[in-house]
XYZ file of C-alpha atoms in Angstrom:
611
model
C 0.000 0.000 0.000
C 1.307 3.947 -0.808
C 1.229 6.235 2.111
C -1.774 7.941 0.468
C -3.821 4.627 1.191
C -2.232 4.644 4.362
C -3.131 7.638 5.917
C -6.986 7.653 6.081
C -6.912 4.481 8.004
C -4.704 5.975 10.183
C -6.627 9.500 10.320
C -9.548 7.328 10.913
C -8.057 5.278 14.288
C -6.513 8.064 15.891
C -10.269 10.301 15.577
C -11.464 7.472 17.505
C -9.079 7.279 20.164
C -9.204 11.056 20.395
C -12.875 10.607 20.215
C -13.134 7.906 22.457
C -10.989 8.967 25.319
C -11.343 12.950 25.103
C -15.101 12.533 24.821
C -17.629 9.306 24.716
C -15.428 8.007 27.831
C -13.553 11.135 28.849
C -14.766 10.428 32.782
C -12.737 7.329 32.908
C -9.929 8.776 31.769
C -9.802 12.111 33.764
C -10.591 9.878 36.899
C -7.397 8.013 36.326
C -5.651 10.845 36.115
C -7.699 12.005 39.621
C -6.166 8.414 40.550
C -2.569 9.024 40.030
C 0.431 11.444 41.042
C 3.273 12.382 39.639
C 5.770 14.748 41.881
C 8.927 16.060 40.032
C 11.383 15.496 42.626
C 14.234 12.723 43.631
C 12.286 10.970 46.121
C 9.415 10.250 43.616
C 11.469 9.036 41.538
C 13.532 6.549 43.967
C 9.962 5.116 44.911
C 8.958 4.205 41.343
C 12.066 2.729 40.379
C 12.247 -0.118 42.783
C 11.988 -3.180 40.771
C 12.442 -3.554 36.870
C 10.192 -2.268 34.592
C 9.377 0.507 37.152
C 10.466 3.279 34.287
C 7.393 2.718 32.406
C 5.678 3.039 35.406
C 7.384 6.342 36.113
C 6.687 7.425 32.524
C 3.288 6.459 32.390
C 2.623 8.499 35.926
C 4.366 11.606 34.106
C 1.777 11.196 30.808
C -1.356 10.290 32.760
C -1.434 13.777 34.348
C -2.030 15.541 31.363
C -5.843 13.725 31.344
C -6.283 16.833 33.661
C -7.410 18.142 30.216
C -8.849 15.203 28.728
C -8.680 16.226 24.856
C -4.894 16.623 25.578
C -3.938 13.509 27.131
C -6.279 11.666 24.584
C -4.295 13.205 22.068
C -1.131 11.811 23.684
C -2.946 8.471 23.978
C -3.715 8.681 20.568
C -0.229 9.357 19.298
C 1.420 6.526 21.398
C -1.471 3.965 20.085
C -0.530 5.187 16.261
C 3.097 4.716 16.696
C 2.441 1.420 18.016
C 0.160 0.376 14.718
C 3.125 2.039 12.702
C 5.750 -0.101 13.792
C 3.379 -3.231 13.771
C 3.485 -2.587 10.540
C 6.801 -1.657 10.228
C 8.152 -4.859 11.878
C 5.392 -7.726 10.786
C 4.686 -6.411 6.849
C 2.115 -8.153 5.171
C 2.979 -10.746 2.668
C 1.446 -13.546 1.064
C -2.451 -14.098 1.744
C -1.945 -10.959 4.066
C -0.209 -8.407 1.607
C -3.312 -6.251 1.618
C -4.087 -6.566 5.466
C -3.070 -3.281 6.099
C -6.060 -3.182 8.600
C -3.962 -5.953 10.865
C -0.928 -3.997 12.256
C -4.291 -2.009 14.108
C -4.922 -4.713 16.417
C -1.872 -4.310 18.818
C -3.098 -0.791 19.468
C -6.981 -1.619 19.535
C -6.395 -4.371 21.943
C -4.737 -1.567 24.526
C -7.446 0.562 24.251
C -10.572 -1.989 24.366
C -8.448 -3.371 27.664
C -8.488 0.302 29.595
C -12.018 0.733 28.254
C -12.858 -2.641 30.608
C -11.467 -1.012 33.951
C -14.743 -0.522 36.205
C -14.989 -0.477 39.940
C -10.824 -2.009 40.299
C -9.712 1.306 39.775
C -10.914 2.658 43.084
C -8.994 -0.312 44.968
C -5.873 -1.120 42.931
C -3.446 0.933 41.333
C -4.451 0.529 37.524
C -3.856 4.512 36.103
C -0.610 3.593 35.771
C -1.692 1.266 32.896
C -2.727 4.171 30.955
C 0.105 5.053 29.565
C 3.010 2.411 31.078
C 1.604 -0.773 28.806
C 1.457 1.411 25.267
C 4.915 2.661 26.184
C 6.326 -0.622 26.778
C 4.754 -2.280 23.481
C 6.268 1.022 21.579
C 9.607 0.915 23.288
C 9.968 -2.945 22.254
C 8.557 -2.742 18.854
C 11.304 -0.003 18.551
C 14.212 -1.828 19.545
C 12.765 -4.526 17.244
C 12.620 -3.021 14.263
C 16.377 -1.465 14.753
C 17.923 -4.485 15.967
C 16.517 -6.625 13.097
C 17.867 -3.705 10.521
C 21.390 -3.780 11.978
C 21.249 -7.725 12.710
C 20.041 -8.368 8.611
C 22.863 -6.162 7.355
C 25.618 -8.282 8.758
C 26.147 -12.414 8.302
C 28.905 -12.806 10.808
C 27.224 -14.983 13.420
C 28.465 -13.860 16.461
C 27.488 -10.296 15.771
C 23.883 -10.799 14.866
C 24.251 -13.001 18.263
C 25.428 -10.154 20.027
C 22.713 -7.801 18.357
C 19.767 -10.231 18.964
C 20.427 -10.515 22.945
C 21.575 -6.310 23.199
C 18.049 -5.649 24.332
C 18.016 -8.345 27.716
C 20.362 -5.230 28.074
C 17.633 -3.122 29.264
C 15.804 -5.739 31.254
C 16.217 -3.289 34.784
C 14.691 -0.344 33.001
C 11.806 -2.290 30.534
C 11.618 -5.479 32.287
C 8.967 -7.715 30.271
C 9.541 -5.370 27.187
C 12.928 -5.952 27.513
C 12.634 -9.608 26.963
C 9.907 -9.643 24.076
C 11.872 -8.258 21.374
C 14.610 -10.843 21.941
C 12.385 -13.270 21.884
C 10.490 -12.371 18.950
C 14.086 -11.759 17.249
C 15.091 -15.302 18.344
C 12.249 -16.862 16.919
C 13.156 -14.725 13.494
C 16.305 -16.463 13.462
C 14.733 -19.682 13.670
C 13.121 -18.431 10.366
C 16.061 -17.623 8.171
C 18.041 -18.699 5.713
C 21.379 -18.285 7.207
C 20.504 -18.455 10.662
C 23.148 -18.514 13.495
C 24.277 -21.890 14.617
C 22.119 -23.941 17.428
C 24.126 -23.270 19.999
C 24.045 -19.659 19.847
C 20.483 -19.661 19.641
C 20.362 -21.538 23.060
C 22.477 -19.133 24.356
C 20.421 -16.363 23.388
C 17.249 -18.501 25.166
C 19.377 -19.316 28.575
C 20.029 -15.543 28.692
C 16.431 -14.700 28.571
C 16.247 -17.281 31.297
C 19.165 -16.674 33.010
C 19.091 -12.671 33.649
C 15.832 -12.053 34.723
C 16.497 -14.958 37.554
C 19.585 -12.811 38.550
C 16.986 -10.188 39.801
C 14.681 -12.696 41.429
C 17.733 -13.242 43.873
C 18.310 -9.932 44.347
C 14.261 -8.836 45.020
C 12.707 -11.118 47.971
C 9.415 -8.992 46.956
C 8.999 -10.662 43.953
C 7.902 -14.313 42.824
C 9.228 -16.401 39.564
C 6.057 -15.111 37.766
C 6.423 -11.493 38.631
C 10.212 -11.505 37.398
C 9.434 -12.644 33.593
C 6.168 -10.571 33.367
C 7.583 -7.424 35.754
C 6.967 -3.891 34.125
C 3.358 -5.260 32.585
C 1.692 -4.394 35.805
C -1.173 -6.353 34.669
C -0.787 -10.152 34.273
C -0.356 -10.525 38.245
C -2.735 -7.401 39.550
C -5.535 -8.602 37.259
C -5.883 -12.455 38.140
C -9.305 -11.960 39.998
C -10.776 -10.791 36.769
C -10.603 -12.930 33.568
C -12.531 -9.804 31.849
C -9.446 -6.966 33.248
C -6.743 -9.014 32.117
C -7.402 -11.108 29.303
C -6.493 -8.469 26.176
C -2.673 -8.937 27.094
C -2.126 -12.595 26.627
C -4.092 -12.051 23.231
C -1.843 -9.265 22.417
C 1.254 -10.877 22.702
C -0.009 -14.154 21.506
C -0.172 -12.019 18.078
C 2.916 -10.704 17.988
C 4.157 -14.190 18.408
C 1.430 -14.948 15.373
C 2.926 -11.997 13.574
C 6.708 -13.369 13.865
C 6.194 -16.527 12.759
C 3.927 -15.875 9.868
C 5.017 -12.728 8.684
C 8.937 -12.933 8.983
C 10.611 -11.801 5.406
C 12.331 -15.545 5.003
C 12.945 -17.705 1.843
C 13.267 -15.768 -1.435
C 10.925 -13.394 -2.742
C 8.499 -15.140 -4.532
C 7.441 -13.345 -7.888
C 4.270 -13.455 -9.367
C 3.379 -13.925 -13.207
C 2.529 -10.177 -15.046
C -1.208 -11.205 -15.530
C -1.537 -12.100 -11.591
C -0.148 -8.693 -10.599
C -2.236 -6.721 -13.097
C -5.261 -9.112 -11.163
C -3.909 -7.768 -7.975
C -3.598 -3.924 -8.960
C -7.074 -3.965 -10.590
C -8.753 -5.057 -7.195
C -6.471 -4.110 -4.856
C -8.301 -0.613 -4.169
C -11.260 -2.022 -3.678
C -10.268 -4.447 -1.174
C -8.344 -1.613 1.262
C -11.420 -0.041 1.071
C -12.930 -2.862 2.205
C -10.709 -3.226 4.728
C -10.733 0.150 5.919
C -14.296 -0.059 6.907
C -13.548 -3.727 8.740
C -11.141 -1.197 10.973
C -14.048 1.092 11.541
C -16.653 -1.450 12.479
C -13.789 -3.268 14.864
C -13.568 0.811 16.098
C -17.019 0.772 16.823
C -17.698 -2.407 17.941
C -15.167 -1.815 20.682
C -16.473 1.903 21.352
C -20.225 0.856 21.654
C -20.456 -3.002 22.930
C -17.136 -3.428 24.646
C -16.734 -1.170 27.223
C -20.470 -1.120 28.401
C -20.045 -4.191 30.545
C -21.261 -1.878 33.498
C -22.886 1.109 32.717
C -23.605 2.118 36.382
C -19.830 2.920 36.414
C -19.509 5.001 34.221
C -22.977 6.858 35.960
C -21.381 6.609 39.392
C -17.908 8.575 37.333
C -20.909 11.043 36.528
C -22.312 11.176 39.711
C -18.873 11.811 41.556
C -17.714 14.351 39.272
C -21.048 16.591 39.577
C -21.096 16.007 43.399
C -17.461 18.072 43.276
C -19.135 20.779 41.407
C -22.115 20.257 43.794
C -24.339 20.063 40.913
C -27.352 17.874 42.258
C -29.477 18.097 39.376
C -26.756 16.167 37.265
C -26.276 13.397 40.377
C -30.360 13.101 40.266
C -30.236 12.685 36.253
C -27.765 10.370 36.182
C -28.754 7.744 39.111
C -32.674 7.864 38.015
C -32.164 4.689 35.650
C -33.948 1.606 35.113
C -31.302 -0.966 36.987
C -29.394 1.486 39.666
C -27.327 -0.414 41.887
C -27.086 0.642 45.818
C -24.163 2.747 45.376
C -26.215 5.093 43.125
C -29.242 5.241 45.243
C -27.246 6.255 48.289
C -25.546 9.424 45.898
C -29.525 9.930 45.029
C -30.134 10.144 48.773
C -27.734 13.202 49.349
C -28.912 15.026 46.305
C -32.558 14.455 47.517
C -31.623 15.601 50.661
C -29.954 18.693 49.064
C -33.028 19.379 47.181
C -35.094 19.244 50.409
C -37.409 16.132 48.882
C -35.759 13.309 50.727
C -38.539 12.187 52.112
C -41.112 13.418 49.490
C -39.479 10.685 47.304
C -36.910 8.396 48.974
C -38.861 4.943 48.016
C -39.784 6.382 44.541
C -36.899 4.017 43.269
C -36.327 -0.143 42.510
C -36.616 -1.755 46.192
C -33.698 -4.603 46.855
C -31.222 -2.479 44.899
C -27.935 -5.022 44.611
C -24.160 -3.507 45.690
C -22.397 -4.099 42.296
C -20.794 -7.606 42.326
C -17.135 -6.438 41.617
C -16.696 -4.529 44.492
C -14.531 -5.466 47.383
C -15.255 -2.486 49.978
C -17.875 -0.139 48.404
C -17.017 2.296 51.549
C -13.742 2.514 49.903
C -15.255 3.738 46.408
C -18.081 5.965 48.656
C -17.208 6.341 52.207
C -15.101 9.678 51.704
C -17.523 11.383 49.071
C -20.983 10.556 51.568
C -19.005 10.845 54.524
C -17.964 14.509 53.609
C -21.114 15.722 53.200
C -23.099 14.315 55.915
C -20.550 15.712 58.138
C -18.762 13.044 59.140
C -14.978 14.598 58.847
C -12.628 12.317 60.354
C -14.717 8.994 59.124
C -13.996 10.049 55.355
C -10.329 11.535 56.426
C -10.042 7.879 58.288
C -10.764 6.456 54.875
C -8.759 8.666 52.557
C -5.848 7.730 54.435
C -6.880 3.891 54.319
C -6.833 4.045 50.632
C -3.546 6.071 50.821
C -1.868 3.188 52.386
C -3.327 0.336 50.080
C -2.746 2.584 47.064
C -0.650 5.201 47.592
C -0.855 8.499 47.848
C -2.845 10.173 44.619
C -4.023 13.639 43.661
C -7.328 12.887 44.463
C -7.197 11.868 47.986
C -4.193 14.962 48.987
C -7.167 17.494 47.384
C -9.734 15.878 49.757
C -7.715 15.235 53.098
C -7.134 19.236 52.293
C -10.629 19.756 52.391
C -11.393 17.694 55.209
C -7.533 19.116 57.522
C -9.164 22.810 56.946
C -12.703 21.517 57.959
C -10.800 20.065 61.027
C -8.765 23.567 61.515
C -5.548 21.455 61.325
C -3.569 23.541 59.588
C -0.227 21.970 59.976
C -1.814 19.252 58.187
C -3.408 21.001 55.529
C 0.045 23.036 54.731
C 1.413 20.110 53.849
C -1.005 18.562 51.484
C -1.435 22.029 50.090
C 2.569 21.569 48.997
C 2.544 18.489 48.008
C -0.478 19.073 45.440
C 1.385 23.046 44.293
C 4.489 20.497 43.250
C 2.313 18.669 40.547
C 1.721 20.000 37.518
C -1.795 20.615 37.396
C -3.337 20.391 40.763
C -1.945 23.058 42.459
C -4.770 24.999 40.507
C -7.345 22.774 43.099
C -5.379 23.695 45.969
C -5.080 27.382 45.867
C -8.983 27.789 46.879
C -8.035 26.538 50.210
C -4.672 28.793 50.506
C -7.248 31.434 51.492
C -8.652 29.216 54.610
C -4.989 28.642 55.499
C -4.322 31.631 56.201
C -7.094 32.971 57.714
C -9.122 30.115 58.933
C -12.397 31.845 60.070
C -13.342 32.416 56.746
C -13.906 29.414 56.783
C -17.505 29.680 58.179
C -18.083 32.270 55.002
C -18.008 29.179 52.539
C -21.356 27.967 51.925
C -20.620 24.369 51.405
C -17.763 24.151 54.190
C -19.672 25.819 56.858
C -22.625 22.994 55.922
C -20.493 20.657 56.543
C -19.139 21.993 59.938
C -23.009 22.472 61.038
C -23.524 18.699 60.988
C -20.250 17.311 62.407
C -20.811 15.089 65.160
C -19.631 15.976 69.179
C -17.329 13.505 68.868
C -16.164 10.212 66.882
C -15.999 6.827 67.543
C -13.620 5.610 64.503
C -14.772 1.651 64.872
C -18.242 1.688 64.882
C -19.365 2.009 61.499
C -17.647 -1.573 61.041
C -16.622 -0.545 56.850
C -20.561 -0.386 56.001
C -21.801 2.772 55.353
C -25.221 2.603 55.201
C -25.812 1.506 58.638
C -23.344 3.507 60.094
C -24.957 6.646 58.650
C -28.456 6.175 59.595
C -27.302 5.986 62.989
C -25.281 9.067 63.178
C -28.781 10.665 61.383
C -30.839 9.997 64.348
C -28.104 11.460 66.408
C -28.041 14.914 64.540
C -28.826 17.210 67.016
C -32.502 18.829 66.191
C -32.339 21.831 64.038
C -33.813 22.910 60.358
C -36.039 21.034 57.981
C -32.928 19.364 56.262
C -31.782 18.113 60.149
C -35.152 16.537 60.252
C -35.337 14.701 56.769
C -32.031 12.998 57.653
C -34.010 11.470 60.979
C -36.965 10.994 59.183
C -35.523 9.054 56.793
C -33.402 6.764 58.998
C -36.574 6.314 60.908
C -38.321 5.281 57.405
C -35.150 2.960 56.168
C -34.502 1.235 60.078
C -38.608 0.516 60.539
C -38.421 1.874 63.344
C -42.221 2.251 64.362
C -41.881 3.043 67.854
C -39.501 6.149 67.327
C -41.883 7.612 64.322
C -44.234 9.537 66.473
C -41.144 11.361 68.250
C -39.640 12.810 65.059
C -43.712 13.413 63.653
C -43.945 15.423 66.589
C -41.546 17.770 65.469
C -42.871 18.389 61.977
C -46.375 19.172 64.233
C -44.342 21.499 66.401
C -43.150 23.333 63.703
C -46.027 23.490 61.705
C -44.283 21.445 58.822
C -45.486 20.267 55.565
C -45.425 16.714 55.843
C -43.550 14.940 53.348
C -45.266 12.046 51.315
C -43.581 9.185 52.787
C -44.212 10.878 56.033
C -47.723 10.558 55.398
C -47.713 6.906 54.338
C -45.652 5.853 57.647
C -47.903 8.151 59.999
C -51.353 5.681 58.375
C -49.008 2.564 58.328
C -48.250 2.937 62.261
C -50.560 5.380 63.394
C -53.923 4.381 62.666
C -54.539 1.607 64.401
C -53.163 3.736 67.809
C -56.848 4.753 69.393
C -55.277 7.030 70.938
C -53.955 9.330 68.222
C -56.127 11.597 66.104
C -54.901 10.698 62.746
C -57.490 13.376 60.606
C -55.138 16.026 62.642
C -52.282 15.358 60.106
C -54.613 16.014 57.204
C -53.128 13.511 55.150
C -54.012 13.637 51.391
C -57.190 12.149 49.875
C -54.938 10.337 47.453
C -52.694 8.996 49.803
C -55.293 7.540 52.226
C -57.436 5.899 48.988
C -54.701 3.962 48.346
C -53.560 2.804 51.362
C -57.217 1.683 51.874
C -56.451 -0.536 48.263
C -52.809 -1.689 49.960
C -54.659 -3.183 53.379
C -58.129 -4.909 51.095
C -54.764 -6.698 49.085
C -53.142 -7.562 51.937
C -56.204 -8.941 53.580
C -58.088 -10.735 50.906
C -54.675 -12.250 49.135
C -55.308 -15.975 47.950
C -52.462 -17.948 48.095
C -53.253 -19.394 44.486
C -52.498 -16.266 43.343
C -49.121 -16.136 43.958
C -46.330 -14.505 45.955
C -48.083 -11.291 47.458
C -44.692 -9.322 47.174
C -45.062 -9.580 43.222
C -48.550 -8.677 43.567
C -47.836 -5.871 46.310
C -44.448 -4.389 43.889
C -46.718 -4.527 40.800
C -48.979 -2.459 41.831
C -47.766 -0.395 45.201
C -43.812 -0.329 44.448
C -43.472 3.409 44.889
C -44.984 3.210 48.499
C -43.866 3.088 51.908
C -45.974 0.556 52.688
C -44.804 -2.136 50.262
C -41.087 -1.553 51.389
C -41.977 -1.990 54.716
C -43.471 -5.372 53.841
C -41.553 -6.598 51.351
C -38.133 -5.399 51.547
C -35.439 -7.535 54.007
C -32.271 -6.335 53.596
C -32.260 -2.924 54.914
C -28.931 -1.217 54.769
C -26.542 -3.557 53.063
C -23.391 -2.420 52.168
């Protein structure tokens, strides 16, 4: 193919890495970034150069900071993935049945991209931004040594030096680690391939080095196992082995370069075709890159539209996270009202009801039994410092930003919000020092300097809005192991022990009251909305004729409840009492047709509080 063929399949791929990771699935990719640091000093750089292959992970922290801006670090995505195709192609030419498959040297770089497109809930838990960038930098560093040490080992048929060229790159096996061994082997197995090969012993020399050298580290490095030493600097094939789905795009990847090598190596003599074949092959060959060139784009969108959606509560909950920093409730209320929510998305619809002031006008207007997403391991470590902010519990989501600190390390995201929570606090030795920290990166320091203000004149403080609000509902004091890692329960019963104060105070006890069941404390917190001559709520309503009217003693017309709501809970008790067995399980029948009501959840639902 001439470059002019070449170029709008390669215009085409990188729009659609700049498309997909600047736009459709920007959120993922600026969270990474959230889920990352990079610090330009010496001590930074001692820490991520412990073990080989640790440069691409100091590489890959420097590039994944620039998602900051997501259109820019797509854009550096997009160039590393198109280099990558480029040598592919570069290296592995097509020949034979292939000569026209163009559209092949793609997959390297499409398989990178489809396998950061599958992160989901792991990234909260496990160090995975560094993937971002480390993996595509590896594949183009050894592609790259490849293709230079196969030009300089084909111009020379002295044995020992193209023996000497072929193992040069276990050379770099401290600074590339697993990348450092692929394009020996891949050259080895080249050899194999040719005419005038070197002899048989050399070539088991060159496989007893690859061997031989990484076990020299494994002796030196009681931290890591036989595995880790031959796949060190991937970062993937020993994080990801819980998760068949996070982890399987790698083995495929290199299981076609090892295709590539062995079918595609230039060995044996060029074979030349009659005059009438090739005149065949020129008069179709457009028409068959074109061909091709649309397989690329339907692999592009394939991968853009059915690959990545394995999840799609993740991607809301990204949403929902990123609007609750700009305190924009409408967009958390937008994204979490969806058919299947998941628990995690009903508790972020929770605050922003509460926000709104309708907690409890429609808190079981929602799916009842709502799961906890099945690949979570601590969903208090995903939600625990976001809800725990902003219910005023301080030092239970700094207790959990430094818990994640420790299993993860320290990232940008977590030094912005133990900033937050060391000013809320009025720690200010504390707070100085994440506010340094986060000036020294590149782009965060811009987050930072809206709490320089607070640091040096800390009661002006209580003149921000959203800090103050927080402040106003901190507890007297903390008891760090009672929430046992679940937040739900642990937050319904620091609700009920808000001291009494506005509407919002009371919605919060209202609504554990509502979630806990618990009757026998209702007409307490009812009394208050009576007191202060409060609207009551709908759910309010439905709980005051579910417990209070069958109390002889309480004048239920006083609440005025509303015509609607008392017809139908006349409908909800004639079901319950006149349900016939043959007809089924009377939660169906009593979620069919009363779903939205207090009443059924009270009946029907078990699992209160879960995760």
């Amino acid at each position: 193919m001439s470059i002019k063929e070449k170029i709008p399949a390669n215009l085409l791929f990188f729009g659609f890495v700049l498309l997909t990771a600047g736009g459709y699935r920007a959120e993922l990719f600026e969270r990474l970034a959230e889920l990352s640091l990079f610090l330009p000093d010496r001590r930074f750089w001692a820490e991520h150069l412990l073990i080989p292959g640790d440069l691409l992970r100091y590489a890959g922290a420097w590039l994944t900071q620039f998602f900051y801006h997501p259109w820019l670090g797509a854009a550096l995505l997009a160039i590393l993935l198109t280099g990558i195709q480029l040598l592919m192609y570069q290296a592995f030419p097509p020949k034979g049945l292939f000569r026209n498959g163009y559209v092949l040297s793609f997959v390297p770089s499409l398989l990178l991209l489809f396998q950061i497109l599958q992160l989901d809930y792991v990234i909260f838990y496990e160090n995975r931004a560094e993937l971002l960038f480390s993996q595509p930098l590896g594949l183009l560093g050894a592609l790259g040594i490849f293709c230079i040490v196969d030009r300089i080992r084909r111009n020379t048929h002295r044995p020992g030096i193209r023996f000497g060229v072929s193992t040069a790159p276990l050379l770099l096996y401290s600074l590339l680690g697993f990348y450092a061994l692929l394009p020996t082997l891949l050259l080895w197995i080249r050899e194999w391939k040719e005419p005038e090969r070197v002899s048989g012993k050399l070539q088991i020399a060159a496989a007893a080095g690859m061997v031989l050298i990484p076990l020299l580290f494994f002796f030196c490095y009681e931290r890591l196992s036989v595995f880790r030493i031959y796949t060190a600097g991937t970062h993937a094939l020993y994080q990801f082995q819980g998760s068949w789905r996070l982890w399987w795009a790698y083995p495929a990847l290199f299981g076609w370069l090892l295709l590539s090598v062995a079918l595609l190596s230039r060995s044996g003599p060029i074979q030349h075709s009659s005059r009438r074949s090739v005149e065949k092959t020129q008069r179709h060959a457009p028409l068959l890159r074109s061909l091709l060139n649309i397989l690329l784009l339907a692999v592009c969108c394939v991968a853009l539209f059915f690959g990545p959606q394995q999840n799609p509560n993740f991607y809301r909950l990204l949403k929902v996270q990123r609007a609750l920093q700009a305190e924009n409730y409408d967009v958390i209320l937008q994204q979490t009202t969806v058919e299947k929510p998941d628990r995690i998305l009903w508790l972020y619809r929770n605050l922003a009801l509460w926000k709104k002031n309708r907690l409890c006008e429609e808190l079981f207007n929602y799916p009842l039994d709502l799961p906890s997403p099945t690949n979570t391991i601590m969903p208090v470590r995903i939600i625990g410092p976001d809800l725990y902010a902003h219910y005023g519990q301080v030092n239970h989501a700094y207790r959990w930003l430094m818990e994640n600190s420790v299993l993860n390390g320290v990232k940008a995201e977590y030094l912005r919000e133990m900033l937050k929570m060391s000013v809320l606090n009025g720690e200010s030795a504390l707070a100085v020092k994440y506010y340094n920290i986060l000036r020294r990166t590149l782009f965060y320091g811009k987050q930072a300097e809206q709490y320089r203000e607070y640091l040096l004149r800390p009661e002006r403080v209580a003149e921000n809005a959203t800090l103050q609000s927080i402040r106003e509902y901190r507890p007297d004091k903390d008891i760090l192991g009672e929430e046992s890692s679940y937040v739900e329960p642990f937050l319904l019963r620091s609700f009920w022990n808000i001291p009494d104060g506005s509407f919002q105070t009371l919605e919060l006890k209202m609504s554990a009251v509502l979630l806990l069941k618990k009757g026998e404390l209702f007409r307490e917190v009812l009394e208050v909305y009576r007191k202060n001559n409060m609207a009551l709520p709908r759910y309010v309503q439905e709980a005051a004729l579910l417990f209070l009217s069958v109390d002889p003693e309480f004048d239920i017309e006083s609440l005025r409840i509303a015509e609607p709501i008392v017809r139908r809970y006349n409908e909800f008790v004639n079901v319950m009492q006149n349900h016939r067995p043959e007809e089924g399980a009377l939660s169906a029948k009593l979620r069919k047709h009363f779903g939205d009501t207090y009443w059924c959840y009270f009946t029907t639902v078990q699992n209160v509080a879960v995760i």
